[in-house]
Amino acid sequence: MLKQVRIGVLVSGGGSNLQALIDAQQAGKLPDGQLALVLSDRPGIRALERAREAGIPALAFDRKAEGAQAVEQRMLEALEQQHIQVVVLAGFLMILSPIFIRKYAGRILNVHPSLLPAFGGKGFYGLKVHQAALERGVQVTGATVHLVNEIPDGGRILLQQPVRVRRGDTAETLQRRVMEQAEWKLLPRATQMLCRRIIKEEHHG
Ligand code: GRF
């Protein structure tokens, strides 16, 4: 087995996308990556418990108390210290600075709960995305995994999965179905694809 790519996962909430990565790793679906570090921009969230239950080192920062800039600086130090090569944003709500993005150019993945470019960009996150989709009356929504660049939700699209909107859907029922049928499938797959590509690049020089 060639050396695995070390993955850092950044979280801000329930961590269901982190859990999808953990489950994929345990099922042998992430052969070229290793979940090596979980970083959170707020303390006491369920994502941190999921990391601990999986035996993954986790660090919680506090954006409210320390401010985004200080938290990002400390995250960069932790990622460096742990020799992280790929950063996965799994329900992570902080906007990263150009410095961070340049340091990990082409190595940061984000999962967004719509078919970008629809319902993407500034202000579209969490339930707001599904509320906007229901208000617009789209019949199909879904999820996107993309590389992260300086434009919020603007980086190269890697994978998308459609999900039908059902009559009577609320933002909550739609969010749940988009997570189950799209996000939790796409994020592990895209992460494995990126790790594979990195290994091949490193191996062939
Ligand atoms: C959800 O809105 C999900 O659609 C988006 O981030 C939020 C929380 O995800 N990707 P998680 O459960 O913390 O992974």
PDB file of C-alpha atoms and ligand atoms in Angstrom:
ATOM      1  CA  MET A   1       0.000   0.000   0.000  1.00  0.00           C
ATOM      2  CA  LEU A   2       1.449   3.343  -1.040  1.00  0.00           C
ATOM      3  CA  LYS A   3       1.572   5.957   1.733  1.00  0.00           C
ATOM      4  CA  GLN A   4      -1.934   7.308   2.418  1.00  0.00           C
ATOM      5  CA  VAL A   5      -2.761  11.003   2.021  1.00  0.00           C
ATOM      6  CA  ARG A   6      -3.323  12.687   5.393  1.00  0.00           C
ATOM      7  CA  ILE A   7      -6.741  14.383   5.533  1.00  0.00           C
ATOM      8  CA  GLY A   8      -7.866  17.209   7.820  1.00  0.00           C
ATOM      9  CA  VAL A   9     -11.640  17.734   8.217  1.00  0.00           C
ATOM     10  CA  LEU A  10     -13.021  21.143   9.242  1.00  0.00           C
ATOM     11  CA  VAL A  11     -16.426  21.171  10.931  1.00  0.00           C
ATOM     12  CA  SER A  12     -18.926  23.597  12.471  1.00  0.00           C
ATOM     13  CA  GLY A  13     -21.984  21.535  13.322  1.00  0.00           C
ATOM     14  CA  GLY A  14     -23.580  18.103  13.587  1.00  0.00           C
ATOM     15  CA  GLY A  15     -20.810  16.405  11.648  1.00  0.00           C
ATOM     16  CA  SER A  16     -23.015  14.108   9.562  1.00  0.00           C
ATOM     17  CA  ASN A  17     -20.665  14.653   6.608  1.00  0.00           C
ATOM     18  CA  LEU A  18     -17.677  13.862   8.835  1.00  0.00           C
ATOM     19  CA  GLN A  19     -19.528  10.698   9.881  1.00  0.00           C
ATOM     20  CA  ALA A  20     -19.957   9.763   6.219  1.00  0.00           C
ATOM     21  CA  LEU A  21     -16.179  10.042   5.791  1.00  0.00           C
ATOM     22  CA  ILE A  22     -15.564   7.964   8.940  1.00  0.00           C
ATOM     23  CA  ASP A  23     -18.015   5.272   7.789  1.00  0.00           C
ATOM     24  CA  ALA A  24     -16.450   5.233   4.311  1.00  0.00           C
ATOM     25  CA  GLN A  25     -12.970   4.801   5.827  1.00  0.00           C
ATOM     26  CA  GLN A  26     -14.190   1.946   8.033  1.00  0.00           C
ATOM     27  CA  ALA A  27     -15.844   0.315   5.008  1.00  0.00           C
ATOM     28  CA  GLY A  28     -12.568   0.467   3.085  1.00  0.00           C
ATOM     29  CA  LYS A  29     -13.925   3.085   0.643  1.00  0.00           C
ATOM     30  CA  LEU A  30     -11.184   5.607   1.435  1.00  0.00           C
ATOM     31  CA  PRO A  31      -8.119   3.394   0.742  1.00  0.00           C
ATOM     32  CA  ASP A  32      -5.838   6.258  -0.358  1.00  0.00           C
ATOM     33  CA  GLY A  33      -6.656   8.674   2.463  1.00  0.00           C
ATOM     34  CA  GLN A  34      -6.362   8.708   6.220  1.00  0.00           C
ATOM     35  CA  LEU A  35      -8.618  10.914   8.405  1.00  0.00           C
ATOM     36  CA  ALA A  36      -5.837  12.367  10.554  1.00  0.00           C
ATOM     37  CA  LEU A  37      -7.283  15.500  12.197  1.00  0.00           C
ATOM     38  CA  VAL A  38     -10.640  17.202  12.871  1.00  0.00           C
ATOM     39  CA  LEU A  39     -10.746  20.960  13.526  1.00  0.00           C
ATOM     40  CA  SER A  40     -13.810  22.887  14.675  1.00  0.00           C
ATOM     41  CA  ASP A  41     -14.440  26.646  14.769  1.00  0.00           C
ATOM     42  CA  ARG A  42     -16.724  26.255  17.778  1.00  0.00           C
ATOM     43  CA  PRO A  43     -16.610  24.099  20.930  1.00  0.00           C
ATOM     44  CA  GLY A  44     -19.090  21.470  22.076  1.00  0.00           C
ATOM     45  CA  ILE A  45     -20.541  20.387  18.738  1.00  0.00           C
ATOM     46  CA  ARG A  46     -21.611  16.848  17.849  1.00  0.00           C
ATOM     47  CA  ALA A  47     -18.949  16.637  15.125  1.00  0.00           C
ATOM     48  CA  LEU A  48     -16.252  16.663  17.827  1.00  0.00           C
ATOM     49  CA  GLU A  49     -17.885  13.709  19.608  1.00  0.00           C
ATOM     50  CA  ARG A  50     -18.016  11.803  16.337  1.00  0.00           C
ATOM     51  CA  ALA A  51     -14.283  12.403  15.859  1.00  0.00           C
ATOM     52  CA  ARG A  52     -13.494  11.222  19.379  1.00  0.00           C
ATOM     53  CA  GLU A  53     -15.705   8.115  18.983  1.00  0.00           C
ATOM     54  CA  ALA A  54     -13.730   7.309  15.824  1.00  0.00           C
ATOM     55  CA  GLY A  55     -10.383   7.892  17.577  1.00  0.00           C
ATOM     56  CA  ILE A  56      -9.461  10.836  15.359  1.00  0.00           C
ATOM     57  CA  PRO A  57      -7.466  13.671  17.026  1.00  0.00           C
ATOM     58  CA  ALA A  58      -9.755  16.722  17.277  1.00  0.00           C
ATOM     59  CA  LEU A  59      -9.140  20.356  18.215  1.00  0.00           C
ATOM     60  CA  ALA A  60     -11.940  22.830  19.005  1.00  0.00           C
ATOM     61  CA  PHE A  61     -11.352  26.560  18.567  1.00  0.00           C
ATOM     62  CA  ASP A  62     -13.796  29.310  19.394  1.00  0.00           C
ATOM     63  CA  ARG A  63     -14.445  31.797  16.622  1.00  0.00           C
ATOM     64  CA  LYS A  64     -16.830  33.850  18.798  1.00  0.00           C
ATOM     65  CA  ALA A  65     -14.189  34.269  21.513  1.00  0.00           C
ATOM     66  CA  GLU A  66     -11.023  34.491  19.393  1.00  0.00           C
ATOM     67  CA  GLY A  67     -12.247  35.866  16.055  1.00  0.00           C
ATOM     68  CA  ALA A  68     -12.008  34.222  12.640  1.00  0.00           C
ATOM     69  CA  GLN A  69      -8.472  35.402  11.868  1.00  0.00           C
ATOM     70  CA  ALA A  70      -6.955  33.948  15.052  1.00  0.00           C
ATOM     71  CA  VAL A  71      -8.880  30.707  14.616  1.00  0.00           C
ATOM     72  CA  GLU A  72      -7.705  30.354  11.022  1.00  0.00           C
ATOM     73  CA  GLN A  73      -4.097  30.990  12.064  1.00  0.00           C
ATOM     74  CA  ARG A  74      -4.279  28.288  14.723  1.00  0.00           C
ATOM     75  CA  MET A  75      -5.959  25.899  12.303  1.00  0.00           C
ATOM     76  CA  LEU A  76      -3.139  26.449   9.805  1.00  0.00           C
ATOM     77  CA  GLU A  77      -0.568  25.695  12.517  1.00  0.00           C
ATOM     78  CA  ALA A  78      -2.360  22.484  13.508  1.00  0.00           C
ATOM     79  CA  LEU A  79      -2.691  21.362   9.866  1.00  0.00           C
ATOM     80  CA  GLU A  80       1.009  22.035   9.301  1.00  0.00           C
ATOM     81  CA  GLN A  81       2.019  20.225  12.481  1.00  0.00           C
ATOM     82  CA  GLN A  82       0.035  17.151  11.467  1.00  0.00           C
ATOM     83  CA  HIS A  83       1.395  17.204   7.874  1.00  0.00           C
ATOM     84  CA  ILE A  84      -2.110  17.427   6.451  1.00  0.00           C
ATOM     85  CA  GLN A  85      -2.232  17.337   2.621  1.00  0.00           C
ATOM     86  CA  VAL A  86      -5.975  17.515   1.902  1.00  0.00           C
ATOM     87  CA  VAL A  87      -8.509  19.686   3.716  1.00  0.00           C
ATOM     88  CA  VAL A  88     -12.202  18.688   3.615  1.00  0.00           C
ATOM     89  CA  LEU A  89     -14.832  21.270   4.631  1.00  0.00           C
ATOM     90  CA  ALA A  90     -17.668  19.174   6.079  1.00  0.00           C
ATOM     91  CA  GLY A  91     -20.452  21.518   7.124  1.00  0.00           C
ATOM     92  CA  PHE A  92     -17.789  24.127   7.869  1.00  0.00           C
ATOM     93  CA  LEU A  93     -19.227  27.654   8.019  1.00  0.00           C
ATOM     94  CA  MET A  94     -16.187  29.959   8.217  1.00  0.00           C
ATOM     95  CA  ILE A  95     -15.034  31.697   5.020  1.00  0.00           C
ATOM     96  CA  LEU A  96     -11.328  30.886   4.559  1.00  0.00           C
ATOM     97  CA  SER A  97      -8.855  33.646   3.696  1.00  0.00           C
ATOM     98  CA  PRO A  98      -6.933  33.723   0.383  1.00  0.00           C
ATOM     99  CA  ILE A  99      -3.791  32.849   2.390  1.00  0.00           C
ATOM    100  CA  PHE A 100      -5.317  29.564   3.571  1.00  0.00           C
ATOM    101  CA  ILE A 101      -6.712  28.779   0.125  1.00  0.00           C
ATOM    102  CA  ARG A 102      -3.389  29.475  -1.604  1.00  0.00           C
ATOM    103  CA  LYS A 103      -1.513  27.276   0.879  1.00  0.00           C
ATOM    104  CA  TYR A 104      -3.774  24.324   0.040  1.00  0.00           C
ATOM    105  CA  ALA A 105      -4.541  25.300  -3.563  1.00  0.00           C
ATOM    106  CA  GLY A 106      -6.316  22.500  -5.377  1.00  0.00           C
ATOM    107  CA  ARG A 107      -6.419  20.430  -2.174  1.00  0.00           C
ATOM    108  CA  ILE A 108      -9.529  21.823  -0.401  1.00  0.00           C
ATOM    109  CA  LEU A 109     -12.919  20.132  -0.930  1.00  0.00           C
ATOM    110  CA  ASN A 110     -16.307  21.499   0.076  1.00  0.00           C
ATOM    111  CA  VAL A 111     -19.750  19.910   0.009  1.00  0.00           C
ATOM    112  CA  HIS A 112     -22.609  22.281  -0.768  1.00  0.00           C
ATOM    113  CA  PRO A 113     -26.261  21.209  -0.463  1.00  0.00           C
ATOM    114  CA  SER A 114     -27.475  22.362  -3.900  1.00  0.00           C
ATOM    115  CA  LEU A 115     -26.631  21.871  -7.582  1.00  0.00           C
ATOM    116  CA  LEU A 116     -24.207  24.801  -7.918  1.00  0.00           C
ATOM    117  CA  PRO A 117     -24.274  27.430  -9.270  1.00  0.00           C
ATOM    118  CA  ALA A 118     -27.914  27.432  -8.129  1.00  0.00           C
ATOM    119  CA  PHE A 119     -28.469  28.538  -4.520  1.00  0.00           C
ATOM    120  CA  GLY A 120     -24.765  29.047  -3.894  1.00  0.00           C
ATOM    121  CA  GLY A 121     -22.447  31.848  -2.879  1.00  0.00           C
ATOM    122  CA  LYS A 122     -22.541  34.292   0.008  1.00  0.00           C
ATOM    123  CA  GLY A 123     -25.292  33.691   2.541  1.00  0.00           C
ATOM    124  CA  PHE A 124     -26.383  30.319   1.127  1.00  0.00           C
ATOM    125  CA  TYR A 125     -25.667  27.685   3.760  1.00  0.00           C
ATOM    126  CA  GLY A 126     -27.540  25.132   5.865  1.00  0.00           C
ATOM    127  CA  LEU A 127     -31.335  25.308   5.824  1.00  0.00           C
ATOM    128  CA  LYS A 128     -31.288  28.633   3.915  1.00  0.00           C
ATOM    129  CA  VAL A 129     -30.226  26.756   0.791  1.00  0.00           C
ATOM    130  CA  HIS A 130     -33.254  24.444   0.935  1.00  0.00           C
ATOM    131  CA  GLN A 131     -35.638  27.266   1.865  1.00  0.00           C
ATOM    132  CA  ALA A 132     -34.481  29.156  -1.250  1.00  0.00           C
ATOM    133  CA  ALA A 133     -34.913  26.042  -3.433  1.00  0.00           C
ATOM    134  CA  LEU A 134     -38.478  25.505  -2.121  1.00  0.00           C
ATOM    135  CA  GLU A 135     -39.349  29.198  -2.553  1.00  0.00           C
ATOM    136  CA  ARG A 136     -38.079  29.102  -6.157  1.00  0.00           C
ATOM    137  CA  GLY A 137     -40.138  25.973  -6.760  1.00  0.00           C
ATOM    138  CA  VAL A 138     -37.375  23.867  -8.318  1.00  0.00           C
ATOM    139  CA  GLN A 139     -38.385  20.232  -8.943  1.00  0.00           C
ATOM    140  CA  VAL A 140     -34.815  18.971  -8.680  1.00  0.00           C
ATOM    141  CA  THR A 141     -32.070  20.024  -6.294  1.00  0.00           C
ATOM    142  CA  GLY A 142     -29.122  18.015  -4.960  1.00  0.00           C
ATOM    143  CA  ALA A 143     -25.562  18.421  -3.723  1.00  0.00           C
ATOM    144  CA  THR A 144     -22.212  19.450  -5.155  1.00  0.00           C
ATOM    145  CA  VAL A 145     -18.644  18.705  -4.117  1.00  0.00           C
ATOM    146  CA  HIS A 146     -16.209  21.282  -5.455  1.00  0.00           C
ATOM    147  CA  LEU A 147     -12.659  22.509  -5.002  1.00  0.00           C
ATOM    148  CA  VAL A 148     -12.488  25.674  -2.896  1.00  0.00           C
ATOM    149  CA  ASN A 149     -11.109  28.903  -4.313  1.00  0.00           C
ATOM    150  CA  GLU A 150     -11.436  32.552  -3.252  1.00  0.00           C
ATOM    151  CA  ILE A 151     -15.021  32.784  -4.533  1.00  0.00           C
ATOM    152  CA  PRO A 152     -17.528  31.293  -2.037  1.00  0.00           C
ATOM    153  CA  ASP A 153     -18.809  28.050  -3.673  1.00  0.00           C
ATOM    154  CA  GLY A 154     -16.956  29.086  -6.836  1.00  0.00           C
ATOM    155  CA  GLY A 155     -14.240  26.461  -7.304  1.00  0.00           C
ATOM    156  CA  ARG A 156     -14.123  23.653  -9.912  1.00  0.00           C
ATOM    157  CA  ILE A 157     -17.073  21.268  -9.583  1.00  0.00           C
ATOM    158  CA  LEU A 158     -15.955  17.651  -9.006  1.00  0.00           C
ATOM    159  CA  LEU A 159     -19.190  15.694  -8.373  1.00  0.00           C
ATOM    160  CA  GLN A 160     -22.936  16.419  -8.358  1.00  0.00           C
ATOM    161  CA  GLN A 161     -25.952  14.269  -7.455  1.00  0.00           C
ATOM    162  CA  PRO A 162     -29.586  15.277  -8.177  1.00  0.00           C
ATOM    163  CA  VAL A 163     -32.366  14.824  -5.631  1.00  0.00           C
ATOM    164  CA  ARG A 164     -36.067  15.236  -6.502  1.00  0.00           C
ATOM    165  CA  VAL A 165     -38.098  17.714  -4.480  1.00  0.00           C
ATOM    166  CA  ARG A 166     -41.301  16.095  -3.159  1.00  0.00           C
ATOM    167  CA  ARG A 167     -44.726  17.717  -2.713  1.00  0.00           C
ATOM    168  CA  GLY A 168     -45.053  18.741   0.927  1.00  0.00           C
ATOM    169  CA  ASP A 169     -41.292  18.916   1.465  1.00  0.00           C
ATOM    170  CA  THR A 170     -40.177  21.301   4.177  1.00  0.00           C
ATOM    171  CA  ALA A 171     -36.644  22.696   4.309  1.00  0.00           C
ATOM    172  CA  GLU A 172     -35.905  20.093   6.984  1.00  0.00           C
ATOM    173  CA  THR A 173     -37.214  17.070   5.067  1.00  0.00           C
ATOM    174  CA  LEU A 174     -35.454  18.243   1.910  1.00  0.00           C
ATOM    175  CA  GLN A 175     -32.169  18.851   3.780  1.00  0.00           C
ATOM    176  CA  ARG A 176     -32.311  15.377   5.246  1.00  0.00           C
ATOM    177  CA  ARG A 177     -32.907  13.735   1.879  1.00  0.00           C
ATOM    178  CA  VAL A 178     -30.159  15.772   0.181  1.00  0.00           C
ATOM    179  CA  MET A 179     -27.752  14.714   2.935  1.00  0.00           C
ATOM    180  CA  GLU A 180     -28.704  11.028   2.772  1.00  0.00           C
ATOM    181  CA  GLN A 181     -28.984  10.661  -0.983  1.00  0.00           C
ATOM    182  CA  ALA A 182     -26.296  13.078  -2.125  1.00  0.00           C
ATOM    183  CA  GLU A 183     -23.896  14.695   0.350  1.00  0.00           C
ATOM    184  CA  TRP A 184     -22.990  11.586   2.310  1.00  0.00           C
ATOM    185  CA  LYS A 185     -22.341   9.684  -0.942  1.00  0.00           C
ATOM    186  CA  LEU A 186     -20.432  12.365  -2.839  1.00  0.00           C
ATOM    187  CA  LEU A 187     -18.052  13.655  -0.180  1.00  0.00           C
ATOM    188  CA  PRO A 188     -16.302  10.335   0.542  1.00  0.00           C
ATOM    189  CA  ARG A 189     -16.148   9.529  -3.184  1.00  0.00           C
ATOM    190  CA  ALA A 190     -14.653  12.909  -4.110  1.00  0.00           C
ATOM    191  CA  THR A 191     -12.192  12.697  -1.208  1.00  0.00           C
ATOM    192  CA  GLN A 192     -10.985   9.282  -2.347  1.00  0.00           C
ATOM    193  CA  MET A 193     -10.671  10.537  -5.954  1.00  0.00           C
ATOM    194  CA  LEU A 194      -8.542  13.507  -4.865  1.00  0.00           C
ATOM    195  CA  CYS A 195      -6.315  11.344  -2.633  1.00  0.00           C
ATOM    196  CA  ARG A 196      -5.822   8.862  -5.477  1.00  0.00           C
ATOM    197  CA  ARG A 197      -4.819  11.668  -7.847  1.00  0.00           C
ATOM    198  CA  ILE A 198      -2.313  13.044  -5.299  1.00  0.00           C
ATOM    199  CA  ILE A 199      -0.727   9.636  -4.784  1.00  0.00           C
ATOM    200  CA  LYS A 200      -0.409   9.087  -8.532  1.00  0.00           C
ATOM    201  CA  GLU A 201       1.141  12.550  -8.976  1.00  0.00           C
ATOM    202  CA  GLU A 202       3.603  11.967  -6.126  1.00  0.00           C
ATOM    203  CA  HIS A 203       4.396   8.436  -7.275  1.00  0.00           C
ATOM    204  CA  HIS A 204       5.115   9.423 -10.865  1.00  0.00           C
ATOM    205  CA  GLY A 205       6.938  12.606  -9.826  1.00  0.00           C
TER     206      GLY A 205
HETATM  207  C1  GRF B   1     -25.792  20.874   6.343  1.00  0.00           C
HETATM  208  O1  GRF B   1     -26.607  21.973   5.997  1.00  0.00           O
HETATM  209  C2  GRF B   1     -25.214  20.275   5.112  1.00  0.00           C
HETATM  210  O2  GRF B   1     -26.142  20.316   4.047  1.00  0.00           O
HETATM  211  C3  GRF B   1     -24.056  21.176   4.834  1.00  0.00           C
HETATM  212  O3  GRF B   1     -23.552  21.545   6.114  1.00  0.00           O
HETATM  213  C4  GRF B   1     -24.607  21.429   7.087  1.00  0.00           C
HETATM  214  C5  GRF B   1     -24.240  20.600   8.269  1.00  0.00           C
HETATM  215  O4  GRF B   1     -23.592  19.453   7.830  1.00  0.00           O
HETATM  216  N1  GRF B   1     -23.069  20.535   4.013  1.00  0.00           N
HETATM  217  P1  GRF B   1     -22.917  18.410   8.914  1.00  0.00           P
HETATM  218  O5  GRF B   1     -24.039  17.536   9.409  1.00  0.00           O
HETATM  219  O6  GRF B   1     -22.335  19.241  10.052  1.00  0.00           O
HETATM  220  O7  GRF B   1     -21.900  17.652   8.144  1.00  0.00           O
END
